[in-house]
Coordinates of N, CA, C and O in Angstrom, one line a residue:
M1 N 106.2 118.4 74.8 CA 106.1 117.8 76.1 C 104.7 117.7 76.6 O 103.9 118.6 76.5
T2 N 104.4 116.5 77.1 CA 103.1 116.3 77.6 C 103.0 116.9 79.0 O 103.9 116.7 79.9
H3 N 102.0 117.7 79.3 CA 101.7 118.3 80.6 C 100.5 117.5 81.2 O 99.4 117.9 81.0
T4 N 100.8 116.5 82.0 CA 99.8 115.7 82.6 C 100.2 115.3 84.0 O 101.4 115.1 84.3
T5 N 99.2 115.3 84.9 CA 99.4 114.8 86.2 C 98.4 113.7 86.5 O 97.2 113.8 86.2
T6 N 99.0 112.6 87.0 CA 98.1 111.4 87.3 C 98.4 111.0 88.8 O 99.5 110.8 89.2
L7 N 97.3 110.8 89.5 CA 97.3 110.3 90.9 C 96.8 108.9 90.9 O 95.7 108.6 90.4
I8 N 97.7 108.0 91.4 CA 97.3 106.5 91.4 C 97.1 106.2 92.9 O 98.1 106.3 93.7
L9 N 95.9 105.7 93.2 CA 95.6 105.4 94.6 C 95.3 103.9 94.7 O 94.9 103.2 93.7
G10 N 95.5 103.3 95.8 CA 95.2 101.9 96.1 C 95.7 101.5 97.5 O 96.4 102.2 98.1
G11 N 95.2 100.4 97.9 CA 95.7 99.8 99.2 C 97.0 99.2 99.1 O 97.7 99.2 98.0
A12 N 97.5 98.8 100.2 CA 98.8 98.1 100.3 C 98.8 96.8 99.4 O 97.8 96.1 99.4
R13 N 99.8 96.7 98.6 CA 100.0 95.5 97.7 C 98.8 95.4 96.7 O 98.5 94.3 96.2
S14 N 98.3 96.6 96.3 CA 97.2 96.6 95.3 C 97.7 96.5 93.9 O 96.9 96.3 93.0
G15 N 99.0 96.8 93.7 CA 99.5 96.9 92.3 C 99.7 98.3 91.8 O 100.0 98.5 90.6
K16 N 99.5 99.3 92.7 CA 99.6 100.7 92.2 C 101.0 101.1 91.7 O 101.1 101.8 90.7
S17 N 102.0 100.6 92.4 CA 103.4 101.0 91.9 C 103.7 100.3 90.6 O 104.2 101.0 89.7
S18 N 103.3 99.1 90.4 CA 103.5 98.4 89.1 C 102.7 99.0 88.0 O 103.2 99.2 86.9
F19 N 101.5 99.5 88.3 CA 100.7 100.2 87.3 C 101.3 101.5 86.9 O 101.4 101.8 85.7
A20 N 101.8 102.2 87.9 CA 102.5 103.5 87.6 C 103.7 103.3 86.7 O 104.0 104.0 85.8
E21 N 104.5 102.2 87.0 CA 105.7 101.9 86.2 C 105.3 101.5 84.8 O 106.0 101.9 83.8
Q22 N 104.2 100.8 84.6 CA 103.7 100.4 83.3 C 103.3 101.6 82.5 O 103.6 101.7 81.3
L23 N 102.7 102.6 83.2 CA 102.3 103.8 82.5 C 103.5 104.5 81.9 O 103.4 105.2 80.8
L24 N 104.7 104.4 82.5 CA 105.8 105.2 82.1 C 106.9 104.3 81.4 O 108.0 104.7 81.1
A25 N 106.5 103.1 81.1 CA 107.4 102.1 80.5 C 108.0 102.6 79.2 O 109.2 102.2 78.8
K26 N 107.3 103.4 78.4 CA 107.8 103.8 77.1 C 108.6 105.1 77.2 O 109.1 105.6 76.2
A27 N 108.6 105.7 78.3 CA 109.3 107.0 78.5 C 110.8 106.8 78.4 O 111.4 105.8 78.9
D28 N 111.5 107.7 77.7 CA 112.9 107.6 77.5 C 113.7 107.8 78.8 O 114.6 107.1 79.2
E29 N 113.3 108.9 79.5 CA 113.9 109.2 80.8 C 112.9 109.4 81.8 O 111.9 110.2 81.6
V30 N 113.1 108.8 83.0 CA 112.1 109.0 84.1 C 113.0 109.3 85.4 O 114.0 108.7 85.6
F31 N 112.5 110.3 86.1 CA 113.0 110.6 87.4 C 112.1 109.9 88.4 O 110.9 110.2 88.5
Y32 N 112.7 109.0 89.1 CA 111.9 108.2 90.1 C 112.2 108.9 91.5 O 113.3 108.8 92.0
L33 N 111.2 109.5 92.1 CA 111.4 110.2 93.4 C 110.9 109.2 94.5 O 109.8 108.9 94.7
A34 N 111.9 108.6 95.2 CA 111.7 107.6 96.2 C 111.6 108.3 97.5 O 112.4 109.1 97.9
T35 N 110.5 108.0 98.3 CA 110.3 108.6 99.6 C 110.5 107.7 100.7 O 110.5 108.1 101.9
A36 N 110.8 106.4 100.5 CA 110.9 105.4 101.6 C 112.3 105.6 102.2 O 113.3 106.0 101.6
T37 N 112.3 105.3 103.5 CA 113.6 105.2 104.3 C 113.7 103.8 104.9 O 112.7 103.3 105.3
A38 N 114.9 103.3 104.8 CA 115.1 101.9 105.3 C 115.3 101.9 106.8 O 116.4 102.0 107.3
I39 N 114.2 101.9 107.5 CA 114.2 102.0 109.0 C 114.4 100.7 109.7 O 114.7 100.7 110.9
D40 N 114.2 99.6 108.9 CA 114.4 98.3 109.5 C 114.6 97.3 108.4 O 114.6 97.6 107.2
D41 N 114.9 96.0 108.7 CA 115.2 95.0 107.7 C 114.0 94.7 106.7 O 114.2 94.6 105.5
E42 N 112.8 94.8 107.3 CA 111.6 94.5 106.4 C 111.5 95.6 105.4 O 111.2 95.4 104.2
M43 N 111.7 96.9 105.8 CA 111.5 98.0 104.9 C 112.7 98.0 103.9 O 112.5 98.3 102.7
T44 N 113.9 97.6 104.3 CA 115.0 97.4 103.4 C 114.6 96.4 102.3 O 114.9 96.7 101.1
Q45 N 114.0 95.3 102.6 CA 113.6 94.3 101.6 C 112.5 94.9 100.7 O 112.6 94.6 99.5
R46 N 111.6 95.7 101.2 CA 110.6 96.3 100.3 C 111.2 97.2 99.3 O 110.9 97.2 98.1
I47 N 112.2 98.0 99.8 CA 112.9 98.9 98.9 C 113.7 98.2 97.8 O 113.6 98.5 96.6
L48 N 114.3 97.1 98.2 CA 115.1 96.3 97.2 C 114.1 95.7 96.2 O 114.5 95.6 95.0
Q49 N 113.0 95.2 96.6 CA 112.0 94.7 95.7 C 111.6 95.7 94.7 O 111.5 95.5 93.5
H50 N 111.3 97.0 95.1 CA 110.9 98.1 94.2 C 112.1 98.4 93.3 O 111.9 98.6 92.1
Q51 N 113.3 98.4 93.8 CA 114.5 98.7 92.9 C 114.6 97.6 91.8 O 115.0 98.0 90.7
Q52 N 114.4 96.4 92.1 CA 114.5 95.3 91.2 C 113.4 95.3 90.1 O 113.7 94.9 89.0
Q53 N 112.3 95.8 90.4 CA 111.2 95.8 89.4 C 111.1 96.9 88.5 O 110.5 96.9 87.4
R54 N 111.8 98.0 88.8 CA 111.7 99.2 87.9 C 112.9 99.2 87.0 O 114.0 98.6 87.3
P55 N 112.8 99.8 85.8 CA 113.9 99.9 84.8 C 115.2 100.5 85.4 O 115.1 101.5 86.2
G56 N 116.3 99.9 85.1 CA 117.6 100.3 85.6 C 118.1 101.7 85.1 O 118.9 102.3 85.8
H57 N 117.5 102.1 84.0 CA 118.0 103.4 83.4 C 117.3 104.6 84.0 O 117.6 105.7 83.7
W58 N 116.3 104.4 84.8 CA 115.6 105.5 85.5 C 116.5 106.2 86.5 O 117.3 105.5 87.2
T59 N 116.4 107.5 86.6 CA 117.2 108.3 87.6 C 116.5 108.3 88.9 O 115.3 108.8 88.9
V60 N 117.1 107.8 89.9 CA 116.5 107.7 91.2 C 117.0 108.9 92.1 O 118.2 109.1 92.3
L61 N 116.0 109.6 92.7 CA 116.3 110.7 93.6 C 115.6 110.3 94.9 O 114.4 110.1 94.9
E62 N 116.3 110.2 96.0 CA 115.7 109.9 97.3 C 115.3 111.2 98.0 O 116.1 112.1 98.2
V63 N 114.0 111.3 98.2 CA 113.4 112.6 98.7 C 112.4 112.2 99.8 O 111.2 112.5 99.7
P64 N 112.9 111.8 101.0 CA 112.0 111.4 102.0 C 111.3 112.6 102.6 O 110.2 112.5 103.2
L65 N 111.8 113.8 102.5 CA 111.2 115.0 103.0 C 111.0 116.1 102.0 O 110.0 116.9 102.0
L66 N 112.0 116.3 101.1 CA 112.0 117.5 100.2 C 111.3 117.3 98.9 O 111.8 117.6 97.8
L67 N 110.1 116.7 98.9 CA 109.4 116.3 97.7 C 109.0 117.6 96.9 O 109.2 117.7 95.7
T68 N 108.4 118.5 97.6 CA 107.9 119.7 96.9 C 109.0 120.5 96.3 O 108.9 120.9 95.1
E69 N 110.1 120.6 97.0 CA 111.2 121.3 96.4 C 111.8 120.6 95.2 O 112.2 121.3 94.2
T70 N 111.8 119.3 95.2 CA 112.4 118.5 94.1 C 111.4 118.6 92.9 O 111.9 118.8 91.8
L71 N 110.1 118.6 93.1 CA 109.2 118.8 92.0 C 109.3 120.1 91.4 O 109.4 120.3 90.1
N72 N 109.5 121.1 92.2 CA 109.6 122.5 91.7 C 110.9 122.6 90.8 O 110.9 123.3 89.8
S73 N 112.0 121.9 91.3 CA 113.2 122.0 90.5 C 113.2 121.3 89.2 O 113.9 121.6 88.3
L74 N 112.4 120.2 89.1 CA 112.3 119.4 87.9 C 111.3 120.0 86.9 O 111.3 119.7 85.7
S75 N 110.4 120.8 87.4 CA 109.3 121.4 86.5 C 109.9 122.2 85.5 O 110.9 123.0 85.7
G76 N 109.4 122.1 84.3 CA 109.9 122.9 83.1 C 111.1 122.4 82.4 O 111.6 123.0 81.5
Q77 N 111.6 121.3 82.9 CA 112.8 120.7 82.2 C 112.5 119.6 81.3 O 113.3 118.8 80.9
G78 N 111.2 119.4 80.9 CA 110.8 118.3 80.1 C 110.8 117.0 80.8 O 111.0 116.0 80.1
A79 N 110.7 117.0 82.0 CA 110.9 115.8 82.8 C 109.6 114.9 82.9 O 108.5 115.5 82.9
T80 N 109.8 113.6 83.0 CA 108.8 112.7 83.3 C 109.2 112.2 84.7 O 110.3 111.7 84.9
V81 N 108.3 112.3 85.7 CA 108.6 112.1 87.1 C 107.5 111.1 87.7 O 106.3 111.3 87.5
L82 N 108.1 110.2 88.4 CA 107.2 109.2 89.2 C 107.6 109.4 90.6 O 108.7 109.3 91.0
V83 N 106.5 109.7 91.5 CA 106.7 109.8 92.9 C 106.1 108.6 93.6 O 104.9 108.3 93.4
D84 N 107.0 107.8 94.3 CA 106.5 106.6 94.9 C 107.1 106.6 96.3 O 108.3 106.3 96.4
C85 N 106.4 106.9 97.3 CA 105.0 107.2 97.3 C 104.7 108.3 98.3 O 105.5 108.6 99.2
L86 N 103.5 109.0 98.1 CA 103.1 110.1 98.9 C 102.8 109.7 100.4 O 103.0 110.4 101.3
T87 N 102.4 108.4 100.6 CA 102.1 107.9 101.9 C 103.3 107.9 102.8 O 103.3 108.4 103.9
L88 N 104.4 107.4 102.3 CA 105.7 107.4 103.0 C 106.2 108.8 103.3 O 106.8 109.1 104.3
W89 N 106.1 109.7 102.2 CA 106.5 111.1 102.4 C 105.7 111.7 103.6 O 106.3 112.4 104.4
L90 N 104.4 111.5 103.6 CA 103.6 112.1 104.6 C 104.0 111.5 106.0 O 104.1 112.2 107.0
N91 N 104.2 110.2 106.0 CA 104.6 109.6 107.3 C 105.9 110.2 107.8 O 106.1 110.5 109.0
N92 N 106.9 110.4 106.9 CA 108.2 111.0 107.2 C 107.9 112.4 107.8 O 108.6 112.8 108.8
Q93 N 107.1 113.2 107.2 CA 106.8 114.5 107.6 C 106.1 114.5 109.0 O 106.5 115.3 109.9
L94 N 105.2 113.6 109.2 CA 104.5 113.5 110.5 C 105.4 113.0 111.6 O 105.4 113.5 112.7
Y95 N 106.3 112.1 111.3 CA 107.3 111.6 112.3 C 108.3 112.7 112.6 O 108.6 112.9 113.8
R96 N 108.9 113.3 111.6 CA 110.0 114.3 111.8 C 109.5 115.7 112.3 O 110.1 116.3 113.1
F97 N 108.4 116.1 111.8 CA 107.9 117.4 112.1 C 106.4 117.4 112.5 O 105.6 118.0 111.8
P98 N 106.0 116.8 113.6 CA 104.6 116.6 113.9 C 103.8 117.9 114.2 O 102.6 117.9 114.1
E99 N 104.6 118.9 114.5 CA 103.9 120.2 114.9 C 103.8 121.2 113.8 O 103.2 122.3 113.9
Q100 N 104.3 120.8 112.6 CA 104.2 121.7 111.5 C 102.7 121.9 111.0 O 101.9 121.1 111.3
N101 N 102.5 122.9 110.2 CA 101.2 123.2 109.7 C 100.9 122.3 108.5 O 101.5 122.6 107.4
F102 N 100.2 121.2 108.6 CA 100.0 120.2 107.6 C 99.1 120.8 106.5 O 99.2 120.4 105.3
Q103 N 98.2 121.7 106.8 CA 97.4 122.3 105.7 C 98.3 123.1 104.8 O 98.2 123.0 103.6
Q104 N 99.3 123.8 105.3 CA 100.2 124.5 104.5 C 101.1 123.6 103.7 O 101.4 123.8 102.5
L105 N 101.6 122.5 104.4 CA 102.4 121.5 103.7 C 101.7 120.9 102.5 O 102.2 120.8 101.4
R106 N 100.4 120.5 102.7 CA 99.6 120.0 101.6 C 99.4 121.0 100.5 O 99.5 120.6 99.3
Q107 N 99.2 122.2 100.9 CA 98.9 123.3 99.9 C 100.2 123.5 99.0 O 100.1 123.7 97.8
R108 N 101.4 123.5 99.6 CA 102.6 123.7 98.9 C 102.8 122.5 97.9 O 103.2 122.8 96.7
L109 N 102.5 121.3 98.3 CA 102.6 120.2 97.4 C 101.6 120.3 96.3 O 101.9 120.0 95.1
A110 N 100.4 120.6 96.7 CA 99.3 120.7 95.7 C 99.6 121.8 94.6 O 99.4 121.6 93.4
D111 N 100.2 122.9 95.1 CA 100.6 123.9 94.1 C 101.7 123.4 93.2 O 101.7 123.7 92.0
A112 N 102.7 122.7 93.7 CA 103.8 122.1 92.9 C 103.2 121.2 91.9 O 103.7 121.2 90.7
V113 N 102.3 120.4 92.3 CA 101.6 119.4 91.4 C 100.8 120.1 90.3 O 101.0 119.8 89.1
A114 N 100.0 121.0 90.7 CA 99.1 121.8 89.8 C 99.9 122.5 88.8 O 99.5 122.7 87.6
N115 N 101.1 123.0 89.2 CA 101.9 123.9 88.3 C 103.1 123.1 87.6 O 103.9 123.7 86.9
F116 N 103.1 121.8 87.8 CA 104.2 121.0 87.3 C 104.2 121.0 85.8 O 103.2 120.7 85.1
D117 N 105.3 121.4 85.2 CA 105.4 121.5 83.7 C 106.2 120.2 83.3 O 107.4 120.2 83.4
G118 N 105.5 119.2 82.9 CA 106.1 117.9 82.5 C 105.0 116.9 82.7 O 103.8 117.1 82.8
R119 N 105.5 115.6 82.8 CA 104.6 114.5 83.0 C 104.9 114.0 84.4 O 106.0 113.6 84.8
L120 N 103.8 114.0 85.3 CA 104.0 113.6 86.7 C 103.0 112.5 87.0 O 101.8 112.6 86.8
V121 N 103.5 111.5 87.6 CA 102.7 110.4 88.1 C 103.0 110.2 89.6 O 104.1 110.1 90.0
L122 N 101.9 110.3 90.4 CA 102.0 110.2 91.9 C 101.3 108.9 92.4 O 100.2 108.6 91.9
V123 N 102.0 108.2 93.3 CA 101.4 107.0 93.9 C 101.1 107.3 95.4 O 102.0 107.9 96.1
S124 N 99.9 106.9 95.8 CA 99.5 107.2 97.2 C 98.6 106.0 97.7 O 97.8 105.5 96.9
N125 N 98.7 105.7 98.9 CA 97.8 104.7 99.5 C 96.4 105.3 99.8 O 96.3 106.5 100.3
E126 N 95.4 104.6 99.5 CA 94.1 104.9 99.9 C 93.8 104.2 101.3 O 93.7 103.0 101.3
V127 N 93.8 105.0 102.4 CA 93.8 104.4 103.7 C 92.4 104.5 104.4 O 92.2 104.0 105.5
G128 N 91.5 105.2 103.7 CA 90.2 105.5 104.4 C 89.2 104.4 104.3 O 88.1 104.5 104.8
A129 N 89.5 103.3 103.6 CA 88.5 102.2 103.4 C 88.6 101.2 104.5 O 87.8 100.2 104.5
G130 N 89.5 101.3 105.4 CA 89.7 100.3 106.5 C 89.1 100.7 107.8 O 88.3 101.6 107.8
V131 N 89.4 99.9 108.8 CA 88.9 100.2 110.1 C 89.5 101.5 110.7 O 90.6 101.9 110.2
V132 N 88.8 102.1 111.6 CA 89.4 103.3 112.2 C 90.5 102.9 113.2 O 90.3 102.0 114.0
P133 N 91.7 103.4 113.0 CA 92.9 102.9 113.7 C 92.8 103.3 115.2 O 92.2 104.4 115.5
L134 N 93.4 102.5 116.1 CA 93.5 102.9 117.5 C 94.6 103.9 117.7 O 95.7 103.9 117.0
G135 N 94.4 104.8 118.5 CA 95.5 105.8 118.9 C 95.4 107.1 118.1 O 95.1 107.1 116.9
P136 N 95.6 108.2 118.8 CA 95.5 109.5 118.1 C 96.5 109.7 117.0 O 96.1 110.3 116.0
I137 N 97.7 109.3 117.1 CA 98.7 109.5 116.0 C 98.3 108.7 114.8 O 98.4 109.2 113.6
N138 N 97.8 107.5 114.9 CA 97.3 106.7 113.8 C 96.1 107.4 113.1 O 96.0 107.4 111.9
R139 N 95.1 107.8 113.9 CA 94.0 108.5 113.4 C 94.4 109.8 112.7 O 93.8 110.1 111.6
R140 N 95.3 110.5 113.2 CA 95.8 111.7 112.6 C 96.4 111.4 111.2 O 96.2 112.1 110.3
F141 N 97.2 110.4 111.2 CA 97.8 110.0 109.9 C 96.7 109.7 108.9 O 96.8 110.1 107.7
V142 N 95.7 108.9 109.2 CA 94.6 108.6 108.3 C 93.9 109.8 107.8 O 93.6 110.0 106.6
D143 N 93.7 110.8 108.8 CA 93.0 112.0 108.4 C 93.9 112.8 107.4 O 93.4 113.3 106.4
E144 N 95.2 113.0 107.7 CA 96.1 113.7 106.9 C 96.2 113.1 105.5 O 96.3 113.8 104.5
Q145 N 96.3 111.8 105.5 CA 96.4 111.1 104.2 C 95.2 111.3 103.3 O 95.3 111.5 102.1
G146 N 94.0 111.2 104.0 CA 92.8 111.4 103.2 C 92.7 112.8 102.7 O 92.3 113.0 101.5
W147 N 93.0 113.8 103.5 CA 93.0 115.2 103.0 C 94.0 115.4 101.9 O 93.7 116.1 100.9
L148 N 95.2 114.8 102.0 CA 96.2 115.0 101.0 C 95.7 114.4 99.7 O 95.8 115.0 98.6
N149 N 95.2 113.2 99.7 CA 94.7 112.5 98.5 C 93.5 113.3 97.9 O 93.5 113.5 96.6
Q150 N 92.6 113.9 98.7 CA 91.5 114.6 98.1 C 92.1 115.9 97.4 O 91.6 116.3 96.3
Q151 N 93.0 116.6 98.1 CA 93.5 117.8 97.5 C 94.3 117.6 96.2 O 94.1 118.3 95.3
L152 N 95.1 116.5 96.2 CA 95.8 116.2 94.9 C 94.9 115.7 93.9 O 95.1 116.0 92.7
A153 N 93.9 114.9 94.2 CA 92.9 114.4 93.2 C 92.2 115.6 92.5 O 91.9 115.6 91.3
A154 N 91.9 116.7 93.3 CA 91.3 117.8 92.7 C 92.1 118.5 91.7 O 91.6 119.1 90.7
C155 N 93.5 118.5 91.8 CA 94.3 119.3 90.9 C 95.0 118.4 89.8 O 95.6 118.9 89.0
C156 N 94.8 117.1 89.9 CA 95.4 116.2 88.9 C 94.4 116.0 87.7 O 93.2 116.0 87.9
H157 N 95.0 115.8 86.5 CA 94.2 115.6 85.3 C 93.5 114.2 85.4 O 92.5 114.0 84.8
Q158 N 94.2 113.3 86.0 CA 93.8 111.9 86.0 C 93.9 111.3 87.4 O 94.9 111.5 88.0
V159 N 92.9 110.5 87.8 CA 93.0 109.8 89.1 C 92.6 108.4 88.8 O 91.5 108.1 88.2
V160 N 93.4 107.4 89.3 CA 93.2 106.0 89.0 C 93.2 105.3 90.3 O 94.2 105.5 91.1
L161 N 92.2 104.4 90.6 CA 92.2 103.6 91.8 C 92.6 102.2 91.3 O 92.0 101.7 90.3
V162 N 93.6 101.6 91.9 CA 94.1 100.3 91.5 C 93.7 99.3 92.7 O 94.0 99.5 93.8
C163 N 93.0 98.2 92.3 CA 92.6 97.2 93.2 C 92.9 95.9 92.6 O 92.4 95.6 91.4
A164 N 93.6 95.0 93.2 CA 93.9 93.7 92.7 C 94.6 93.8 91.4 O 94.5 92.9 90.5
G165 N 95.4 94.8 91.2 CA 96.2 95.1 90.0 C 95.4 95.6 88.8 O 95.9 95.8 87.7
L166 N 94.1 95.9 89.0 CA 93.2 96.4 88.0 C 93.0 97.9 88.2 O 92.5 98.3 89.3
P167 N 93.1 98.7 87.1 CA 92.9 100.1 87.3 C 91.4 100.5 87.0 O 90.8 100.0 86.2
L168 N 90.9 101.4 87.9 CA 89.6 102.0 87.7 C 89.8 103.5 87.6 O 90.3 104.1 88.5
Y169 N 89.5 104.1 86.4 CA 89.7 105.5 86.2 C 88.6 106.3 86.9 O 87.4 106.2 86.4
L170 N 88.9 107.0 87.9 CA 88.0 107.8 88.6 C 87.8 109.2 88.0 O 86.8 109.9 88.1
K171 N 88.9 109.7 87.4 CA 88.9 111.0 86.7 C 89.8 110.9 85.5 O 90.9 110.4 85.6
G172 N 89.4 111.5 84.4 CA 90.2 111.4 83.2 C 89.9 110.0 82.5 O 89.1 109.2 83.0
Q173 N 90.6 109.8 81.4 CA 90.4 108.6 80.6 C 91.6 107.7 80.6 O 92.7 108.3 80.7
A174 N 91.4 106.5 80.3 CA 92.6 105.6 80.1 C 93.3 106.1 78.8 O 92.6 106.5 77.9
N175 N 94.6 106.0 78.8 CA 95.4 106.4 77.7 C 95.5 107.9 77.5 O 96.1 108.4 76.6
A176 N 94.8 108.7 78.3 CA 94.9 110.2 78.2 C 96.3 110.7 78.4 O 96.7 111.7 77.9
A177 N 97.1 110.0 79.3 CA 98.4 110.5 79.6 C 99.5 109.7 78.9 O 100.7 110.0 79.1
D178 N 99.1 108.8 78.1 CA 100.1 107.9 77.4 C 100.6 108.6 76.1 O 100.0 109.4 75.5

């Protein structure tokens, strides 16, 4: 079993999810950990689009909040896991439990990623390249997302930035996890 962790970063509609799916196209079995929740019609359509583009034989687990626990349960089972995406998971956490200790939340996830026994691919938005958002909750989200990405990038074997559908390897080499 390959023990690799890959973090794929990019902006909205950058191609990061498609790139992640291409990385795992040859895997026999993939656990797809979906973090999105269908809160409105537009989000429902986005979820349907993602469902249609990924292979039908992948096992989908919906984990809008219990991502760390799910990773820990799949670790050591020879699993190949794709998490799409950390941004929505963080949003769910911030919306549902805004008073929790986010430093501890990030640390628990980083520990689960660093200790994951299997092949793990994580998708996350890079939100720090845009304008500073208005409002304290929006700025807090950008801060939390940036800190989460930094912490996970430090413990992943490979980090890839996707822009306009093109991968740029920031850490590790192309094909290192294939």
